[in-house]
Tab-separated table of N, CA and C in Angstrom:
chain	number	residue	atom	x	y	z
A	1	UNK	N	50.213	182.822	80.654
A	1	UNK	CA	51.416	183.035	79.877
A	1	UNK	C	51.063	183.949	78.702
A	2	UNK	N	51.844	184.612	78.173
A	2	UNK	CA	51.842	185.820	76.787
A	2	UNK	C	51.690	185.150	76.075
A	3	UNK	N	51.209	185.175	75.100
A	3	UNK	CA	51.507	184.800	73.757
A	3	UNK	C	52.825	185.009	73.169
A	4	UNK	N	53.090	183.511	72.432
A	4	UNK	CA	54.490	183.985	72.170
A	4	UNK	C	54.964	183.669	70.659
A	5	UNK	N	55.871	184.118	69.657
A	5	UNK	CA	56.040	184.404	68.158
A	5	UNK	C	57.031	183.278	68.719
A	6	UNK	N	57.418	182.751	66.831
A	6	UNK	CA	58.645	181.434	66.717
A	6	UNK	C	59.757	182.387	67.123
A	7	UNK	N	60.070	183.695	66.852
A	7	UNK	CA	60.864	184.351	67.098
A	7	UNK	C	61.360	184.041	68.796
A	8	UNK	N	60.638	184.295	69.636
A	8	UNK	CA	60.692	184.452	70.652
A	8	UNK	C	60.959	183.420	71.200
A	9	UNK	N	60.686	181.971	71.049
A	9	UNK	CA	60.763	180.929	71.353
A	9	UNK	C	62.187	180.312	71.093
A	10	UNK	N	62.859	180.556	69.702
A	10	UNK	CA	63.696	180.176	68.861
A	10	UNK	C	64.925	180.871	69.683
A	11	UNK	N	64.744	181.971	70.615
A	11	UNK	CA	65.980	182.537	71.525
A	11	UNK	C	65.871	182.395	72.655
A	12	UNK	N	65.270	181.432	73.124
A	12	UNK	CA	64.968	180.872	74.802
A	12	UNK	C	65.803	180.021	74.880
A	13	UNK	N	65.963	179.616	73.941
A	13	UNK	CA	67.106	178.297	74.490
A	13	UNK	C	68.065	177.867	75.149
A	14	UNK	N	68.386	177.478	76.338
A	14	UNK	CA	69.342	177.815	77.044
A	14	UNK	C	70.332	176.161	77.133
A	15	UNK	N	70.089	175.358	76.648
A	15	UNK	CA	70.591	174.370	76.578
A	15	UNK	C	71.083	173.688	75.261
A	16	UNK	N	70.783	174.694	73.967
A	16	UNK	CA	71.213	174.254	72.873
A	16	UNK	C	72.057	175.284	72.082
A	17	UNK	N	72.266	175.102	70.997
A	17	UNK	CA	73.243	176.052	70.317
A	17	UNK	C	72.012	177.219	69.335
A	18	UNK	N	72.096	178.298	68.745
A	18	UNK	CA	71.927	178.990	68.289
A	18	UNK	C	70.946	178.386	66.868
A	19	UNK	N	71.851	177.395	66.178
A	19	UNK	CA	72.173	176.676	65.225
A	19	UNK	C	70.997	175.232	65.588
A	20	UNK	N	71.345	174.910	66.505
A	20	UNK	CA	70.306	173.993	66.678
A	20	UNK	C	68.861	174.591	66.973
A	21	UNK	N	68.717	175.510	67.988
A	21	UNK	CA	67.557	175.928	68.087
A	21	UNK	C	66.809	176.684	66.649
A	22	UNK	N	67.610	177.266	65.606
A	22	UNK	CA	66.863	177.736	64.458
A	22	UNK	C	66.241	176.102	63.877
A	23	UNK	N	66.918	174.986	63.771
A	23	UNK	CA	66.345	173.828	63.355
A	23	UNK	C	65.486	172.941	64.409
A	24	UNK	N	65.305	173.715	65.625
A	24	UNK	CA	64.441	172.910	66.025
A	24	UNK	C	62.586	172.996	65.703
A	25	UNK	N	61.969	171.985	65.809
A	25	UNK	CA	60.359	172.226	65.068
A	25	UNK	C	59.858	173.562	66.155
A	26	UNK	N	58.938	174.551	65.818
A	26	UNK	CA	58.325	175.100	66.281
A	26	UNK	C	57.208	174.945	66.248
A	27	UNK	N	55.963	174.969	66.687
A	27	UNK	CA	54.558	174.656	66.555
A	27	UNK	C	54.203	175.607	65.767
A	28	UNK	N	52.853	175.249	64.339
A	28	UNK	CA	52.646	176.139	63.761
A	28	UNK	C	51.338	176.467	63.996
A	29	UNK	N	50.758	176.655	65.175
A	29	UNK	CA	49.307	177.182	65.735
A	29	UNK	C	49.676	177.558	66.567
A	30	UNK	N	50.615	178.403	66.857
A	30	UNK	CA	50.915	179.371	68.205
A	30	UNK	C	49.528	180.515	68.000
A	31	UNK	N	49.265	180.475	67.150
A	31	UNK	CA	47.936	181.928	66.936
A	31	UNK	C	46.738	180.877	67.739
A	32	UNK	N	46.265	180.064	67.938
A	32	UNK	CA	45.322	179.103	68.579
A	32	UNK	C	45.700	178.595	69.348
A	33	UNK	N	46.712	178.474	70.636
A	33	UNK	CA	47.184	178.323	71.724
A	33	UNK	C	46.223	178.584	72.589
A	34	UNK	N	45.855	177.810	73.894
A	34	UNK	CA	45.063	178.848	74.925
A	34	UNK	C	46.099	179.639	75.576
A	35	UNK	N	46.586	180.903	75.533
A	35	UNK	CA	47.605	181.400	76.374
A	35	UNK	C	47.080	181.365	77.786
A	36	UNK	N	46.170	182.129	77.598
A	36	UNK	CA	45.317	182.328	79.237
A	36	UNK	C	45.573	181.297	80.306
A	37	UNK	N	45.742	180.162	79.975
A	37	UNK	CA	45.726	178.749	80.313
A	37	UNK	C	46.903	177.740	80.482
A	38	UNK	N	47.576	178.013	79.704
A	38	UNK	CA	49.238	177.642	79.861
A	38	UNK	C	50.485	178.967	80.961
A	39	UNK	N	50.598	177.803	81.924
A	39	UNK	CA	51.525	178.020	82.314
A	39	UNK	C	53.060	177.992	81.687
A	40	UNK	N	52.819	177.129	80.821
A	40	UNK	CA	54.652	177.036	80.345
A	40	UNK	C	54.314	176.680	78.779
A	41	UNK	N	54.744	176.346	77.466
A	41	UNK	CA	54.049	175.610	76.575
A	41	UNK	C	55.326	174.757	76.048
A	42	UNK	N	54.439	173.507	75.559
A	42	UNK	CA	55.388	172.805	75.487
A	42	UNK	C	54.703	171.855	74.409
A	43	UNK	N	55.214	171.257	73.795
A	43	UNK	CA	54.970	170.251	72.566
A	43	UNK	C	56.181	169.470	71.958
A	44	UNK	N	55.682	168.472	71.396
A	44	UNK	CA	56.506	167.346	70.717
A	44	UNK	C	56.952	167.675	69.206
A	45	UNK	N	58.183	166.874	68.642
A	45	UNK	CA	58.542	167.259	67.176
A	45	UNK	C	58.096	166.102	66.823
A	46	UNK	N	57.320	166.445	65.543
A	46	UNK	CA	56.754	165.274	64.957
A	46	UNK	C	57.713	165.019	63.825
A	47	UNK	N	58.705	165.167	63.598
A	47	UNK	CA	60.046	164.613	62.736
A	47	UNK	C	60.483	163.619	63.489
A	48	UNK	N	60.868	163.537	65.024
A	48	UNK	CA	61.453	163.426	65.687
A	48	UNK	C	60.650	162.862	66.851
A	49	UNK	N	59.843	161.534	67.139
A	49	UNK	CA	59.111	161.525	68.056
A	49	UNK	C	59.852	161.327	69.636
A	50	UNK	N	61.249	161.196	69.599
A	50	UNK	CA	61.683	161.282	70.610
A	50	UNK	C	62.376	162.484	71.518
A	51	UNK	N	61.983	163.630	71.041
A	51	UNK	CA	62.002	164.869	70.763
A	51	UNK	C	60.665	166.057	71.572
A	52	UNK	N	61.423	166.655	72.720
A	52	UNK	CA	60.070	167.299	72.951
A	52	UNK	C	60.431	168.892	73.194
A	53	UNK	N	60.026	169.810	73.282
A	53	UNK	CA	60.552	171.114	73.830
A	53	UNK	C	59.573	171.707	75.122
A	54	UNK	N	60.183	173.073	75.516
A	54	UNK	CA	59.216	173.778	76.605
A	54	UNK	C	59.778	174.517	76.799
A	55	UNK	N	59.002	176.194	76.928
A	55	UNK	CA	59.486	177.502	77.105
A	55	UNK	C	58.584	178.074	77.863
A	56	UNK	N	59.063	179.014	79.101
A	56	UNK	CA	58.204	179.063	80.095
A	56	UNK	C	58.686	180.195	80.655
A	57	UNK	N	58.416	181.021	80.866
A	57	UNK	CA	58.653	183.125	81.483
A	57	UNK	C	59.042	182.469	82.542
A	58	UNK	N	59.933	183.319	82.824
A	58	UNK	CA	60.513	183.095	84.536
A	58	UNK	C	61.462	184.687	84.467
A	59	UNK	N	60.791	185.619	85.561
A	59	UNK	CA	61.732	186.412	85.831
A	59	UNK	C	61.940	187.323	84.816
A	60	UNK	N	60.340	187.560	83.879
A	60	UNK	CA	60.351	188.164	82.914
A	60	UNK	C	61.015	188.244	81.618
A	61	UNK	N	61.492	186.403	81.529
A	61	UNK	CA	62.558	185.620	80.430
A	61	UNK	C	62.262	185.012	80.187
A	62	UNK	N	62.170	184.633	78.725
A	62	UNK	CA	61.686	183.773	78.505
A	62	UNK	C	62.861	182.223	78.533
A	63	UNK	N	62.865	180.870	79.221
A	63	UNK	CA	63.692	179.988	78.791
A	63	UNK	C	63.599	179.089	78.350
A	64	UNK	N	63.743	178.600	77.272
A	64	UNK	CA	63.482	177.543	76.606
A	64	UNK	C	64.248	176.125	76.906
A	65	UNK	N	63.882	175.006	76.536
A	65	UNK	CA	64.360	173.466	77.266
A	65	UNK	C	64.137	172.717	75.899
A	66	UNK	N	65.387	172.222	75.459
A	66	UNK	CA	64.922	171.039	74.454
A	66	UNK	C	65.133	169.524	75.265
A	67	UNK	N	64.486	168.532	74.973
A	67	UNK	CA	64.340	167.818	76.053
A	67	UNK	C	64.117	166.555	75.083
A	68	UNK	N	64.796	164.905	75.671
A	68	UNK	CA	64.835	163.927	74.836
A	68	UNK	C	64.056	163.109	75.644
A	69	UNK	N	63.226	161.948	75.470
A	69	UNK	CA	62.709	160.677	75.906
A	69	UNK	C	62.803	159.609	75.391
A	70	UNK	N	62.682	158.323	75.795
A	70	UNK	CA	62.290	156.950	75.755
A	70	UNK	C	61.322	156.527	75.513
A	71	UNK	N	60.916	156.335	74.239
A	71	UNK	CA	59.252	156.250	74.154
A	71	UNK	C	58.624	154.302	75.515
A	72	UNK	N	57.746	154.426	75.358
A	72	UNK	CA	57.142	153.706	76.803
A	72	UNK	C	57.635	152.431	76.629
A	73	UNK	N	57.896	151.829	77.542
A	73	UNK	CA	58.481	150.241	77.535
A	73	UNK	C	57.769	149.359	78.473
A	74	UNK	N	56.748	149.936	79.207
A	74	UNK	CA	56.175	149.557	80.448
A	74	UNK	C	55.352	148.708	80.238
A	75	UNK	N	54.440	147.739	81.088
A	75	UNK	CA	53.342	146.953	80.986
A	75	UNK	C	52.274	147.985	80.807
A	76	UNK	N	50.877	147.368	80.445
A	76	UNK	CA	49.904	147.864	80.497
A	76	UNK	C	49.056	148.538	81.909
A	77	UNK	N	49.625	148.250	82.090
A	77	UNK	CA	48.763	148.236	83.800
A	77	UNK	C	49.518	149.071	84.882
A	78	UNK	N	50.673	149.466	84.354
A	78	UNK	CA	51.960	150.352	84.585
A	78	UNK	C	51.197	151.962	84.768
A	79	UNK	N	51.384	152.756	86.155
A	79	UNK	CA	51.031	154.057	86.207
A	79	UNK	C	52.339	154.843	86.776
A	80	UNK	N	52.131	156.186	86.143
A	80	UNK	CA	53.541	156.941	86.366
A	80	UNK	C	52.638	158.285	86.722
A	81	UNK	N	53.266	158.408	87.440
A	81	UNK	CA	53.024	160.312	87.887
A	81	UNK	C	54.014	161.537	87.791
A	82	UNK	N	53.652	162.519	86.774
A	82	UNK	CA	54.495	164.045	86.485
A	82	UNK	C	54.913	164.355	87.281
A	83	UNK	N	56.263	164.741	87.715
A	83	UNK	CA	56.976	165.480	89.215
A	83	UNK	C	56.170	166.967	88.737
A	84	UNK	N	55.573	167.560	87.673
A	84	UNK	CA	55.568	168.861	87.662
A	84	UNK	C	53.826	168.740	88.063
A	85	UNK	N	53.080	168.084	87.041
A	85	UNK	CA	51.867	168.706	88.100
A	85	UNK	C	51.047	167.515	88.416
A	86	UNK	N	52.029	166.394	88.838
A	86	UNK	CA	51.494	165.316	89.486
A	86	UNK	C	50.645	164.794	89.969
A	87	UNK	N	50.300	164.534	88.095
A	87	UNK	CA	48.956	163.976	87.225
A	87	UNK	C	49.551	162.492	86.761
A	88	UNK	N	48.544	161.472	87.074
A	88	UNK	CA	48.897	160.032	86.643
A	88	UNK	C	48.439	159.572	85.498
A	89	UNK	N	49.369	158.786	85.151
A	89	UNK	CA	48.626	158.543	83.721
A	89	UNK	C	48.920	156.734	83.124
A	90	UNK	N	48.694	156.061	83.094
A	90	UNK	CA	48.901	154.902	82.593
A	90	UNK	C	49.746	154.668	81.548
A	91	UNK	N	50.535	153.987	81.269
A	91	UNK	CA	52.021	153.072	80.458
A	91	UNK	C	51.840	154.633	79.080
A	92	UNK	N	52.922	155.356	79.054
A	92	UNK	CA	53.326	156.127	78.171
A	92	UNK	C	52.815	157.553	77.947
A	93	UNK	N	52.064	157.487	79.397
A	93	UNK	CA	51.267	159.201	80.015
A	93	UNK	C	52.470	159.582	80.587
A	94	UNK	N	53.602	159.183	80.928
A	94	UNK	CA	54.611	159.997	81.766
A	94	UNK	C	55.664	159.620	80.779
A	95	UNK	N	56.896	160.230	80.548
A	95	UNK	CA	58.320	160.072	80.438
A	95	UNK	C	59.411	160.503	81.583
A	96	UNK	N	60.833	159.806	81.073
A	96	UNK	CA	61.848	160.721	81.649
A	96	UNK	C	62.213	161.724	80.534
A	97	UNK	N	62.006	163.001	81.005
A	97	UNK	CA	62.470	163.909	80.293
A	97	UNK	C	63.782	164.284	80.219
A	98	UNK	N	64.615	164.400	79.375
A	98	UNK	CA	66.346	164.467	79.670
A	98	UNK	C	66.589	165.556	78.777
A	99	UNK	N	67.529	166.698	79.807
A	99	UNK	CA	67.689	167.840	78.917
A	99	UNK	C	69.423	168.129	79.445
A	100	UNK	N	69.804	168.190	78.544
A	100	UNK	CA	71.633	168.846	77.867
A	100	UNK	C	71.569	170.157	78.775
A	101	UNK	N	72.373	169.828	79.904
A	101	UNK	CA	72.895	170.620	80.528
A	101	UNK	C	73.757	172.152	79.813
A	102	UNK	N	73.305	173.084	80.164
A	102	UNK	CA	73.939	174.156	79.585
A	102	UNK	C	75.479	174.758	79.812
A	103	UNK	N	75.905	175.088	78.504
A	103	UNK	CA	77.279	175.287	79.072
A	103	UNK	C	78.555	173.913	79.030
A	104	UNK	N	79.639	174.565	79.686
A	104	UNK	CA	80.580	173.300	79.459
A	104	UNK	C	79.449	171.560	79.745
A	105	UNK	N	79.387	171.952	80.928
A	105	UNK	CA	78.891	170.720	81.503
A	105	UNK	C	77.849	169.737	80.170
A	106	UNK	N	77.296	170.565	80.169
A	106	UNK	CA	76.367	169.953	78.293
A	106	UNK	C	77.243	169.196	77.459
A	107	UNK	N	78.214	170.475	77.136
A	107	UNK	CA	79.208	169.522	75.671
A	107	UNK	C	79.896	168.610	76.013
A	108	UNK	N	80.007	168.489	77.629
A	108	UNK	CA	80.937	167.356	77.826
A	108	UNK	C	79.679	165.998	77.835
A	109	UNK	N	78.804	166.315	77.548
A	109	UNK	CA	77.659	165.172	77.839
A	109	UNK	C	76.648	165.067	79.319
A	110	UNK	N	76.789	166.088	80.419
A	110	UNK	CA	75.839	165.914	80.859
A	110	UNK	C	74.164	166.207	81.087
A	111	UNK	N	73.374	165.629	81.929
A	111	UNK	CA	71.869	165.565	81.473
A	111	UNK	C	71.350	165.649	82.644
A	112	UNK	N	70.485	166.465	82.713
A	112	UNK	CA	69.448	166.419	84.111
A	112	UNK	C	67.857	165.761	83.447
A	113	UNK	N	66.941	164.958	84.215
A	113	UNK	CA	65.747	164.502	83.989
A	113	UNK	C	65.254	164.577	85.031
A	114	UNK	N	63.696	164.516	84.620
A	114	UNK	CA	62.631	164.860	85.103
A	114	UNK	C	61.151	164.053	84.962
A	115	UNK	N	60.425	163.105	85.660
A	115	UNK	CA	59.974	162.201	85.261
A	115	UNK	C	58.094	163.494	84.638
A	116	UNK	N	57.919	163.536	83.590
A	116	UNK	CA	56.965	164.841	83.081
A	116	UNK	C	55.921	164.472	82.009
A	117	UNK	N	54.792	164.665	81.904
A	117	UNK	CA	53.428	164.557	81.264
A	117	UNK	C	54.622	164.388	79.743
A	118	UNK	N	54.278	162.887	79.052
A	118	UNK	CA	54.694	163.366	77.739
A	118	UNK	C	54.107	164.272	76.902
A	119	UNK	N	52.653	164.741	76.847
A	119	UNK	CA	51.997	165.410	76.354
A	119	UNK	C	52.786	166.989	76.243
A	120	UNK	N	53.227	166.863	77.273
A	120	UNK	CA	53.802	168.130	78.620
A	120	UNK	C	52.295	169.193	78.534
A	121	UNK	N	51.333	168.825	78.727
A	121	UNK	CA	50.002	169.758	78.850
A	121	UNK	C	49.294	169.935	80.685
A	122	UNK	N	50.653	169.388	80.806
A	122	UNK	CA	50.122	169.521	82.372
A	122	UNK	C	49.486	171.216	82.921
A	123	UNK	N	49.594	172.012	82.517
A	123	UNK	CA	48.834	173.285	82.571
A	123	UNK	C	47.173	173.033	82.605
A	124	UNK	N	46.570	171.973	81.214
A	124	UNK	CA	45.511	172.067	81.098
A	124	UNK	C	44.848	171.049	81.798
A	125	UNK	N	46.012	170.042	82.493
A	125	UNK	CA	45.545	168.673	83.256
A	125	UNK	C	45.064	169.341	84.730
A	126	UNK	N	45.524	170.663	85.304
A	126	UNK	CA	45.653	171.120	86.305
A	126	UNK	C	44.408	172.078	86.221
A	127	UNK	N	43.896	172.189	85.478
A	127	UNK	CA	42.497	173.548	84.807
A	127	UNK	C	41.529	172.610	84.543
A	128	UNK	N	41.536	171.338	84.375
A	128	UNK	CA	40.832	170.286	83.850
A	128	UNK	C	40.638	170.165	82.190
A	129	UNK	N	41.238	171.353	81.872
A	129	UNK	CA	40.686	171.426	80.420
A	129	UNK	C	41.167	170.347	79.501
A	130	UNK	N	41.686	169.323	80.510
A	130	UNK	CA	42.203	168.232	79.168
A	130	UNK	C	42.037	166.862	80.120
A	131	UNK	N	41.484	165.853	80.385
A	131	UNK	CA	41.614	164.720	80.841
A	131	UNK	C	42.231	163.725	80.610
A	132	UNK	N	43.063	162.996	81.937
A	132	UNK	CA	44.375	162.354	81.509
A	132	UNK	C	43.111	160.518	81.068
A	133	UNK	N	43.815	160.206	80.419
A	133	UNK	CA	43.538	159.039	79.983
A	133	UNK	C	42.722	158.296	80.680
A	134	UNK	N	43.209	158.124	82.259
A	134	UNK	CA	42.149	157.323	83.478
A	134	UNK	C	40.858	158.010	83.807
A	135	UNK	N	40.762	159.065	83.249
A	135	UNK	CA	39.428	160.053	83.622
A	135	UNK	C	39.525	160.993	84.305
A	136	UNK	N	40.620	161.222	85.019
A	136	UNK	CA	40.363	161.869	86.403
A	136	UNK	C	41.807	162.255	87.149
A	137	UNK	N	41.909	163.137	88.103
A	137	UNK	CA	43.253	163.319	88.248
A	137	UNK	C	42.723	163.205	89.770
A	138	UNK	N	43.956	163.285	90.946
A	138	UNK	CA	43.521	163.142	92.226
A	138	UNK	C	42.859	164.371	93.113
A	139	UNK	N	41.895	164.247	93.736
A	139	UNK	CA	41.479	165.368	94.043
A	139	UNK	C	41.854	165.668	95.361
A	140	UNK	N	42.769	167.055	95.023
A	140	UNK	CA	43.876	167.640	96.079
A	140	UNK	C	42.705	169.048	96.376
A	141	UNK	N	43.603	168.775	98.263
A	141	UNK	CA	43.068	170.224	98.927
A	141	UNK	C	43.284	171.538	98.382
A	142	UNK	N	44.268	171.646	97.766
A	142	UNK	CA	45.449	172.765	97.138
A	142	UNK	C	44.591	173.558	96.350
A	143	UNK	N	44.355	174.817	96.294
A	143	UNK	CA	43.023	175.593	95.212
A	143	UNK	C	43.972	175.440	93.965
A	144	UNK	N	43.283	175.795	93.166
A	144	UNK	CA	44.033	175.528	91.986
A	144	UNK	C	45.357	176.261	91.756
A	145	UNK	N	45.305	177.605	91.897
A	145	UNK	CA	46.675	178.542	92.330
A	145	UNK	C	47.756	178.150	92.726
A	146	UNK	N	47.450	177.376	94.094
A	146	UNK	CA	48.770	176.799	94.924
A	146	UNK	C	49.034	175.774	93.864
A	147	UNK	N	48.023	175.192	93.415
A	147	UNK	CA	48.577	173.860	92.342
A	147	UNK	C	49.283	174.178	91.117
A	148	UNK	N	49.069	175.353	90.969
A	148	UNK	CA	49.684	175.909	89.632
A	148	UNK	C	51.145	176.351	90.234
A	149	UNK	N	51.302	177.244	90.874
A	149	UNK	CA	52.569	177.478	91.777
A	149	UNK	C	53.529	176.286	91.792
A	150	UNK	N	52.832	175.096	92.930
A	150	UNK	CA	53.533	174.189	92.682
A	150	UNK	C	54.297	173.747	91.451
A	151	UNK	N	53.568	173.467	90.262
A	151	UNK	CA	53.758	172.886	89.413
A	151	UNK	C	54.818	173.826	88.636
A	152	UNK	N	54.825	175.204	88.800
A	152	UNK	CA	55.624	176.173	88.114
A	152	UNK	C	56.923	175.939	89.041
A	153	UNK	N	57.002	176.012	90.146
A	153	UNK	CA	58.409	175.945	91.132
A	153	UNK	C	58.821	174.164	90.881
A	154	UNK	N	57.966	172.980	90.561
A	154	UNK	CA	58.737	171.784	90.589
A	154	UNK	C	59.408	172.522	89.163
A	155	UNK	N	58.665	173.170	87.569
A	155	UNK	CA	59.658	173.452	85.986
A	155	UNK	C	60.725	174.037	86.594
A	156	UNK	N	60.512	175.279	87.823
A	156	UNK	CA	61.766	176.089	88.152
A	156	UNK	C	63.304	175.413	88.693
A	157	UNK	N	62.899	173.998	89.720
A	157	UNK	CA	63.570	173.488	90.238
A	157	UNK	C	63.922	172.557	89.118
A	158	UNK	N	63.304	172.236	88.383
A	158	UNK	CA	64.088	171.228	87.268
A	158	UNK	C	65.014	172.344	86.505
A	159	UNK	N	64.378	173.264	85.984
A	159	UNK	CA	65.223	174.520	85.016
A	159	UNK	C	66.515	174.808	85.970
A	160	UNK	N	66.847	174.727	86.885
A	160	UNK	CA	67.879	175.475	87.584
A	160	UNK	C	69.110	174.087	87.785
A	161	UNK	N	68.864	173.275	87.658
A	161	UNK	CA	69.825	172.012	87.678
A	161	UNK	C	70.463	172.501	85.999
A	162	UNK	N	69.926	172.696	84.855
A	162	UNK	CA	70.581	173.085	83.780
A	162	UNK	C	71.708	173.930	83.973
């Protein structure tokens, strides 16, 4: 993925208002990002812990997703797996991600979800560069490419229900 300015991020938004996206948190270490390494980027508002975002090139566009969760309610012993790069993680490694449909359908209140790494670092869970909590992720035939693909066409197929 490019490197990308608050600027750039702050007009991806395709599910919020203009107005909301200038107030939404932006990360302030976009200069220390691994770009090379992220497929999509995505992070949490720490005002707001129920609060997450993700902006991800598609089609030489950038689109941005503001996205709400449930923080974990599960037992301990409870494992959930990312539909995007379906990595497991134990009681509060996964959420449902719920994002405001764009357009009429939004203001009237509807929501598409996505069960997704709360971290949302599934890029670096898929590179290894980050280990999910259990140690280890499952070891698939898929070279890493196809796994990245995958994981970019499950964001695409969630992005296109918006």
């Amino acid at each position: 993925m490019r490197a990308l300015t608050e600027q750039d991020i702050r007009g991806s938004f395709i599910n919020c208002s203009k107005g909301e996206a200038k107030r939404l948190h932006v990360p302030r270490d976009l200069d220390s990002r691994p770009w090379d390494d992220l497929d999509f980027l995505g992070w949490g508002d720490p005002g707001a812990p129920d609060r997450s975002c993700l902006v991800v090139e598609r089609q030489d566009r950038l689109v941005g997703v503001a996205l709400r969760f449930q923080p974990a309610q599960r037992g301990f012993f409870h494992r959930s797996m990312c539909s995007l790069c379906l990595t497991t993680h134990p009681r509060g490694g996964v959420s449902l991600m719920t994002a405001r449909k764009s357009g009429p359908a939004g203001r009237e209140g509807n929501s598409v979800g996505a069960y997704m790494c709360t971290d949302l670092a599934c890029s670096l869970y898929l590179r290894g560069l980050k280990v999910p909590e259990t140690g280890a992720r499952f070891e698939e035939s898929l070279s890493l490419e196809e796994q990245i693909d995958r994981t970019r066409q499950n964001l695409f197929a969630f992005i296109d229900k918006l």
